[in-house]
PDB file of C-alpha atoms in Angstrom:
ATOM      1  CA  MET A   1     -67.691 -55.323 241.032  1.00 37.00           C
ATOM      2  CA  MET A   2     -70.668 -53.448 240.914  1.00 35.00           C
ATOM      3  CA  SER A   3     -73.759 -54.965 239.040  1.00 41.00           C
ATOM      4  CA  ILE A   4     -76.626 -52.936 236.935  1.00 44.00           C
ATOM      5  CA  SER A   5     -79.440 -52.129 238.882  1.00 45.00           C
ATOM      6  CA  GLY A   6     -81.695 -50.121 236.570  1.00 51.00           C
ATOM      7  CA  GLY A   7     -84.966 -50.225 238.642  1.00 58.00           C
ATOM      8  CA  SER A   8     -88.464 -50.837 237.289  1.00 72.00           C
ATOM      9  CA  SER A   9     -88.067 -48.406 234.213  1.00 80.00           C
ATOM     10  CA  ARG A  10     -85.009 -49.796 232.877  1.00 79.00           C
ATOM     11  CA  SER A  11     -86.608 -53.375 233.362  1.00 82.00           C
ATOM     12  CA  ARG A  12     -89.326 -52.750 231.375  1.00 86.00           C
ATOM     13  CA  TRP A  13     -87.126 -51.222 229.048  1.00 86.00           C
ATOM     14  CA  LEU A  14     -85.514 -54.202 228.568  1.00 87.00           C
ATOM     15  CA  GLY A  15     -88.537 -56.479 228.463  1.00 87.00           C
ATOM     16  CA  ARG A  16     -89.669 -54.222 225.677  1.00 91.00           C
ATOM     17  CA  ALA A  17     -86.355 -54.414 223.800  1.00 89.00           C
ATOM     18  CA  LEU A  18     -86.668 -58.507 224.108  1.00 92.00           C
ATOM     19  CA  ARG A  19     -90.041 -58.542 222.699  1.00 92.00           C
ATOM     20  CA  LEU A  20     -88.938 -56.379 219.777  1.00 92.00           C
ATOM     21  CA  GLU A  21     -85.950 -58.801 219.181  1.00 92.00           C
ATOM     22  CA  TRP A  22     -87.965 -61.837 219.228  1.00 95.00           C
ATOM     23  CA  LEU A  23     -90.422 -60.144 216.343  1.00 94.00           C
ATOM     24  CA  THR A  24     -87.882 -59.217 214.723  1.00 91.00           C
ATOM     25  CA  VAL A  25     -85.969 -62.909 214.200  1.00 94.00           C
ATOM     26  CA  GLY A  26     -89.853 -64.198 213.549  1.00 94.00           C
ATOM     27  CA  TRP A  27     -90.738 -61.996 211.047  1.00 94.00           C
ATOM     28  CA  ASN A  28     -87.399 -62.319 209.460  1.00 93.00           C
ATOM     29  CA  ILE A  29     -87.301 -65.779 209.245  1.00 95.00           C
ATOM     30  CA  VAL A  30     -90.803 -65.812 207.592  1.00 95.00           C
ATOM     31  CA  GLU A  31     -89.590 -62.871 205.064  1.00 94.00           C
ATOM     32  CA  GLY A  32     -86.386 -64.471 204.059  1.00 93.00           C
ATOM     33  CA  GLY A  33     -87.887 -67.951 203.198  1.00 95.00           C
ATOM     34  CA  VAL A  34     -90.787 -66.527 201.031  1.00 95.00           C
ATOM     35  CA  GLY A  35     -88.100 -63.730 199.567  1.00 93.00           C
ATOM     36  CA  ILE A  36     -85.445 -66.471 198.758  1.00 94.00           C
ATOM     37  CA  ALA A  37     -87.937 -68.964 196.667  1.00 94.00           C
ATOM     38  CA  ALA A  38     -89.428 -66.124 194.911  1.00 92.00           C
ATOM     39  CA  ALA A  39     -85.860 -64.730 194.113  1.00 90.00           C
ATOM     40  CA  LEU A  40     -84.855 -68.070 192.882  1.00 91.00           C
ATOM     41  CA  ALA A  41     -87.762 -68.485 190.876  1.00 90.00           C
ATOM     42  CA  ALA A  42     -87.633 -65.356 189.100  1.00 88.00           C
ATOM     43  CA  GLY A  43     -83.764 -64.918 189.175  1.00 85.00           C
ATOM     44  CA  SER A  44     -83.632 -61.521 190.701  1.00 84.00           C
ATOM     45  CA  THR A  45     -80.229 -60.882 192.525  1.00 80.00           C
ATOM     46  CA  VAL A  46     -81.664 -57.855 194.218  1.00 80.00           C
ATOM     47  CA  LEU A  47     -84.308 -60.029 195.729  1.00 86.00           C
ATOM     48  CA  LEU A  48     -82.066 -62.805 196.430  1.00 85.00           C
ATOM     49  CA  GLY A  49     -79.968 -60.230 198.696  1.00 80.00           C
ATOM     50  CA  PHE A  50     -83.298 -58.965 200.189  1.00 85.00           C
ATOM     51  CA  GLY A  51     -84.125 -62.696 201.704  1.00 88.00           C
ATOM     52  CA  ILE A  52     -80.675 -63.138 202.672  1.00 83.00           C
ATOM     53  CA  ASP A  53     -80.387 -59.889 204.369  1.00 79.00           C
ATOM     54  CA  SER A  54     -83.499 -61.190 206.323  1.00 87.00           C
ATOM     55  CA  PHE A  55     -82.131 -64.367 207.815  1.00 85.00           C
ATOM     56  CA  VAL A  56     -78.665 -61.622 208.753  1.00 77.00           C
ATOM     57  CA  GLU A  57     -81.485 -59.786 210.689  1.00 80.00           C
ATOM     58  CA  SER A  58     -82.520 -62.486 212.521  1.00 86.00           C
ATOM     59  CA  ILE A  59     -78.803 -63.511 213.454  1.00 78.00           C
ATOM     60  CA  SER A  60     -78.357 -60.020 214.461  1.00 74.00           C
ATOM     61  CA  GLY A  61     -82.055 -59.889 216.671  1.00 81.00           C
ATOM     62  CA  SER A  62     -80.447 -63.172 218.094  1.00 83.00           C
ATOM     63  CA  ILE A  63     -77.404 -61.533 219.420  1.00 78.00           C
ATOM     64  CA  MET A  64     -79.203 -58.842 220.770  1.00 80.00           C
ATOM     65  CA  ILE A  65     -81.606 -61.067 222.594  1.00 86.00           C
ATOM     66  CA  TRP A  66     -78.358 -63.007 224.270  1.00 81.00           C
ATOM     67  CA  ARG A  67     -76.959 -59.344 224.914  1.00 77.00           C
ATOM     68  CA  LEU A  68     -80.017 -58.328 226.517  1.00 82.00           C
ATOM     69  CA  MET A  69     -80.933 -61.705 228.837  1.00 83.00           C
ATOM     70  CA  ILE A  70     -77.201 -61.682 229.957  1.00 78.00           C
ATOM     71  CA  GLU A  71     -78.007 -57.709 231.315  1.00 72.00           C
ATOM     72  CA  GLY A  72     -81.689 -58.788 232.555  1.00 71.00           C
ATOM     73  CA  GLY A  73     -80.336 -61.695 234.191  1.00 71.00           C
ATOM     74  CA  GLY A  74     -78.098 -59.489 236.876  1.00 65.00           C
ATOM     75  CA  ALA A  75     -74.941 -59.732 235.261  1.00 60.00           C
ATOM     76  CA  HIS A  76     -71.966 -57.440 236.075  1.00 65.00           C
ATOM     77  CA  LEU A  77     -71.888 -54.113 234.491  1.00 58.00           C
ATOM     78  CA  ALA A  78     -67.814 -55.184 233.171  1.00 70.00           C
ATOM     79  CA  ARG A  79     -69.709 -58.183 231.560  1.00 69.00           C
ATOM     80  CA  VAL A  80     -72.505 -56.664 230.123  1.00 66.00           C
ATOM     81  CA  GLU A  81     -70.480 -53.913 228.227  1.00 70.00           C
ATOM     82  CA  ARG A  82     -68.069 -56.751 227.198  1.00 75.00           C
ATOM     83  CA  VAL A  83     -70.959 -58.907 225.505  1.00 71.00           C
ATOM     84  CA  GLU A  84     -72.469 -55.166 224.170  1.00 66.00           C
ATOM     85  CA  ASN A  85     -69.482 -54.480 221.987  1.00 74.00           C
ATOM     86  CA  LEU A  86     -68.895 -57.638 220.876  1.00 78.00           C
ATOM     87  CA  ALA A  87     -72.775 -57.776 219.589  1.00 71.00           C
ATOM     88  CA  ARG A  88     -71.870 -54.439 217.918  1.00 71.00           C
ATOM     89  CA  ARG A  89     -69.048 -55.817 215.754  1.00 80.00           C
ATOM     90  CA  LEU A  90     -70.943 -59.132 215.161  1.00 78.00           C
ATOM     91  CA  ILE A  91     -73.380 -57.163 213.562  1.00 73.00           C
ATOM     92  CA  ALA A  92     -70.806 -54.751 211.977  1.00 80.00           C
ATOM     93  CA  ALA A  93     -69.484 -58.056 210.266  1.00 84.00           C
ATOM     94  CA  SER A  94     -73.039 -59.208 209.333  1.00 77.00           C
ATOM     95  CA  LEU A  95     -73.240 -56.290 207.641  1.00 77.00           C
ATOM     96  CA  LEU A  96     -70.311 -56.665 205.542  1.00 86.00           C
ATOM     97  CA  ILE A  97     -70.126 -59.999 204.578  1.00 84.00           C
ATOM     98  CA  LEU A  98     -73.692 -59.725 202.977  1.00 79.00           C
ATOM     99  CA  ALA A  99     -72.638 -55.923 201.176  1.00 84.00           C
ATOM    100  CA  ILE A 100     -69.745 -58.313 199.533  1.00 88.00           C
ATOM    101  CA  TYR A 101     -71.602 -61.120 198.408  1.00 82.00           C
ATOM    102  CA  ILE A 102     -74.482 -58.933 197.306  1.00 82.00           C
ATOM    103  CA  GLY A 103     -71.744 -56.919 195.096  1.00 86.00           C
ATOM    104  CA  ILE A 104     -70.283 -60.164 193.654  1.00 88.00           C
ATOM    105  CA  ASP A 105     -73.938 -61.533 192.791  1.00 81.00           C
ATOM    106  CA  ALA A 106     -74.861 -58.335 191.190  1.00 84.00           C
ATOM    107  CA  GLY A 107     -71.650 -57.789 188.825  1.00 87.00           C
ATOM    108  CA  LEU A 108     -72.389 -61.511 187.911  1.00 84.00           C
ATOM    109  CA  THR A 109     -75.832 -61.033 186.648  1.00 81.00           C
ATOM    110  CA  LEU A 110     -74.655 -58.101 184.944  1.00 85.00           C
ATOM    111  CA  TRP A 111     -71.983 -59.890 183.078  1.00 88.00           C
ATOM    112  CA  ARG A 112     -73.726 -62.969 182.238  1.00 81.00           C
ATOM    113  CA  GLN A 113     -76.886 -60.654 181.061  1.00 80.00           C
ATOM    114  CA  GLU A 114     -79.247 -62.871 183.104  1.00 75.00           C
ATOM    115  CA  ARG A 115     -82.618 -61.307 183.038  1.00 79.00           C
ATOM    116  CA  PRO A 116     -85.093 -61.760 185.865  1.00 81.00           C
ATOM    117  CA  ARG A 117     -88.221 -62.736 185.609  1.00 84.00           C
ATOM    118  CA  PRO A 118     -91.025 -60.116 186.988  1.00 83.00           C
ATOM    119  CA  THR A 119     -92.218 -61.292 190.633  1.00 87.00           C
ATOM    120  CA  PHE A 120     -95.227 -59.868 191.977  1.00 90.00           C
ATOM    121  CA  VAL A 121     -94.740 -61.865 194.669  1.00 92.00           C
ATOM    122  CA  GLY A 122     -91.586 -60.055 195.630  1.00 91.00           C
ATOM    123  CA  ILE A 123     -93.347 -56.931 195.093  1.00 93.00           C
ATOM    124  CA  ALA A 124     -96.079 -57.801 197.566  1.00 94.00           C
ATOM    125  CA  LEU A 125     -93.491 -58.837 200.392  1.00 94.00           C
ATOM    126  CA  THR A 126     -91.497 -55.550 200.278  1.00 94.00           C
ATOM    127  CA  LEU A 127     -94.378 -53.154 200.324  1.00 94.00           C
ATOM    128  CA  ILE A 128     -95.164 -55.129 203.815  1.00 95.00           C
ATOM    129  CA  SER A 129     -91.804 -55.186 204.605  1.00 94.00           C
ATOM    130  CA  ILE A 130     -91.511 -51.406 204.177  1.00 94.00           C
ATOM    131  CA  GLY A 131     -94.150 -50.521 206.988  1.00 94.00           C
ATOM    132  CA  VAL A 132     -92.742 -53.773 209.039  1.00 93.00           C
ATOM    133  CA  MET A 133     -89.278 -52.233 209.209  1.00 91.00           C
ATOM    134  CA  ILE A 134     -90.546 -48.528 209.754  1.00 92.00           C
ATOM    135  CA  TRP A 135     -92.505 -49.553 212.820  1.00 94.00           C
ATOM    136  CA  LEU A 136     -89.878 -51.826 213.785  1.00 92.00           C
ATOM    137  CA  GLY A 137     -86.821 -49.336 213.839  1.00 90.00           C
ATOM    138  CA  ARG A 138     -88.726 -46.690 215.521  1.00 92.00           C
ATOM    139  CA  ALA A 139     -89.542 -48.700 218.514  1.00 93.00           C
ATOM    140  CA  LYS A 140     -85.976 -50.175 218.889  1.00 91.00           C
ATOM    141  CA  ARG A 141     -84.428 -46.330 218.334  1.00 91.00           C
ATOM    142  CA  ARG A 142     -86.483 -45.486 221.557  1.00 92.00           C
ATOM    143  CA  ALA A 143     -85.957 -48.422 223.399  1.00 90.00           C
ATOM    144  CA  ALA A 144     -81.721 -48.076 222.162  1.00 89.00           C
ATOM    145  CA  ILE A 145     -81.904 -44.303 223.843  1.00 89.00           C
ATOM    146  CA  ALA A 146     -83.632 -45.451 226.651  1.00 88.00           C
ATOM    147  CA  LEU A 147     -81.050 -48.127 227.443  1.00 84.00           C
ATOM    148  CA  GLN A 148     -78.141 -46.207 226.104  1.00 84.00           C
ATOM    149  CA  SER A 149     -77.028 -48.923 224.352  1.00 79.00           C
ATOM    150  CA  ARG A 150     -75.008 -48.936 221.416  1.00 76.00           C
ATOM    151  CA  ALA A 151     -75.181 -52.675 220.606  1.00 74.00           C
ATOM    152  CA  LEU A 152     -79.115 -52.033 220.228  1.00 81.00           C
ATOM    153  CA  GLU A 153     -78.006 -48.475 217.763  1.00 81.00           C
ATOM    154  CA  SER A 154     -76.210 -50.856 215.884  1.00 75.00           C
ATOM    155  CA  ASP A 155     -79.200 -52.774 215.828  1.00 79.00           C
ATOM    156  CA  VAL A 156     -81.299 -50.185 214.446  1.00 83.00           C
ATOM    157  CA  VAL A 157     -78.830 -49.740 211.490  1.00 76.00           C
ATOM    158  CA  GLN A 158     -79.514 -53.258 210.335  1.00 75.00           C
ATOM    159  CA  THR A 159     -83.653 -52.595 210.776  1.00 83.00           C
ATOM    160  CA  THR A 160     -82.892 -49.417 208.837  1.00 81.00           C
ATOM    161  CA  ALA A 161     -80.583 -51.435 205.926  1.00 76.00           C
ATOM    162  CA  CYS A 162     -83.640 -53.734 205.725  1.00 80.00           C
ATOM    163  CA  TRP A 163     -85.687 -50.882 205.040  1.00 86.00           C
ATOM    164  CA  TRP A 164     -83.671 -49.233 202.770  1.00 81.00           C
ATOM    165  CA  LEU A 165     -83.299 -53.131 200.986  1.00 82.00           C
ATOM    166  CA  SER A 166     -86.972 -53.260 201.075  1.00 89.00           C
ATOM    167  CA  ILE A 167     -87.131 -49.739 198.798  1.00 90.00           C
ATOM    168  CA  ILE A 168     -84.193 -50.525 196.682  1.00 86.00           C
ATOM    169  CA  THR A 169     -85.669 -53.888 195.859  1.00 86.00           C
ATOM    170  CA  LEU A 170     -89.163 -52.664 195.206  1.00 90.00           C
ATOM    171  CA  THR A 171     -87.873 -50.303 192.854  1.00 90.00           C
ATOM    172  CA  GLY A 172     -85.862 -53.033 191.077  1.00 87.00           C
ATOM    173  CA  ILE A 173     -88.418 -55.605 191.072  1.00 89.00           C
ATOM    174  CA  GLY A 174     -90.612 -52.812 190.070  1.00 89.00           C
ATOM    175  CA  LEU A 175     -89.298 -51.399 187.051  1.00 89.00           C
ATOM    176  CA  ASN A 176     -88.321 -54.795 185.575  1.00 85.00           C
ATOM    177  CA  ALA A 177     -91.997 -55.768 186.231  1.00 86.00           C
ATOM    178  CA  ILE A 178     -93.546 -52.703 184.871  1.00 88.00           C
ATOM    179  CA  PHE A 179     -90.866 -51.801 181.812  1.00 87.00           C
ATOM    180  CA  GLY A 180     -88.714 -54.965 181.621  1.00 85.00           C
ATOM    181  CA  TRP A 181     -85.391 -52.645 182.780  1.00 87.00           C
ATOM    182  CA  TRP A 182     -84.036 -56.333 183.686  1.00 84.00           C
ATOM    183  CA  TRP A 183     -80.845 -54.012 184.861  1.00 85.00           C
ATOM    184  CA  ALA A 184     -81.970 -51.938 187.619  1.00 84.00           C
ATOM    185  CA  ASP A 185     -82.045 -55.675 189.488  1.00 82.00           C
ATOM    186  CA  PRO A 186     -78.626 -55.965 189.593  1.00 82.00           C
ATOM    187  CA  LEU A 187     -78.053 -52.071 189.694  1.00 85.00           C
ATOM    188  CA  GLY A 188     -79.941 -51.714 192.874  1.00 80.00           C
ATOM    189  CA  ALA A 189     -78.370 -54.559 194.357  1.00 80.00           C
ATOM    190  CA  PHE A 190     -75.105 -52.328 193.665  1.00 86.00           C
ATOM    191  CA  GLY A 191     -76.531 -49.200 195.562  1.00 80.00           C
ATOM    192  CA  LEU A 192     -77.803 -51.679 198.120  1.00 77.00           C
ATOM    193  CA  SER A 193     -74.076 -53.045 198.589  1.00 83.00           C
ATOM    194  CA  PHE A 194     -72.273 -49.395 198.816  1.00 82.00           C
ATOM    195  CA  PHE A 195     -74.805 -48.591 201.616  1.00 77.00           C
ATOM    196  CA  LEU A 196     -74.411 -51.986 203.806  1.00 77.00           C
ATOM    197  CA  VAL A 197     -70.494 -50.958 203.388  1.00 84.00           C
ATOM    198  CA  ARG A 198     -71.143 -47.410 204.846  1.00 79.00           C
ATOM    199  CA  GLU A 199     -73.528 -48.826 207.574  1.00 73.00           C
ATOM    200  CA  ALA A 200     -71.368 -51.537 208.788  1.00 79.00           C
ATOM    201  CA  ARG A 201     -68.419 -49.521 209.079  1.00 81.00           C
ATOM    202  CA  GLU A 202     -70.533 -47.030 211.609  1.00 73.00           C
ATOM    203  CA  SER A 203     -71.567 -50.005 213.131  1.00 69.00           C
ATOM    204  CA  TRP A 204     -67.893 -51.640 213.646  1.00 77.00           C
ATOM    205  CA  SER A 205     -66.305 -48.317 215.021  1.00 72.00           C
ATOM    206  CA  GLY A 206     -69.470 -47.583 217.485  1.00 62.00           C
ATOM    207  CA  ASP A 207     -70.460 -44.461 215.318  1.00 55.00           C
ATOM    208  CA  GLU A 208     -74.125 -43.493 215.733  1.00 49.00           C
ATOM    209  CA  CYS A 209     -76.360 -43.849 212.771  1.00 44.00           C
ATOM    210  CA  ALA A 210     -78.108 -40.843 211.421  1.00 39.00           C
ATOM    211  CA  CYS A 211     -80.584 -43.035 209.021  1.00 39.00           C
TER     212      CYS A 211
END
């Protein structure tokens, strides 16, 4: 069986992709902890989903670290392809699980008319996340193209989902903080849930994301 030999250029891209994934995991652990703590304090459904998604993103990054390290270790082509397909589907499954959880939680919030309190920590966190996710998504996409990795493309979908979640979360908690529209919080969570289901389907099938 033939081993992958990408030369020095491919080795550099593998190293760059690994650094991006380690940064993704580290950032999202911090982001998830702060987001969940702020969500529980405010009773915010969309911010809670944001925090949980950050940990899902950490799982996605960990999967990609595993996949990239296998190739970097000189594994045979067939093994790398098997790992890549498995990584892509695990990432898709994590997106779907998150979508289901957020949708159920948002529905219960509307049904019970639970009114989240304003959270300025959440507003600051999502503003920072928007910038971080834009940078990470673009950098990962360049690496995915250079390595021709569908698993890394699927991980870009996860990062893009986190970027969208940051915007949706900011909108929901912002409208609640400014106008007192408590229902904007769970409605934003519904919008995110729909988006995540679509992206999970694309990741599972291996379709390229046009986000």
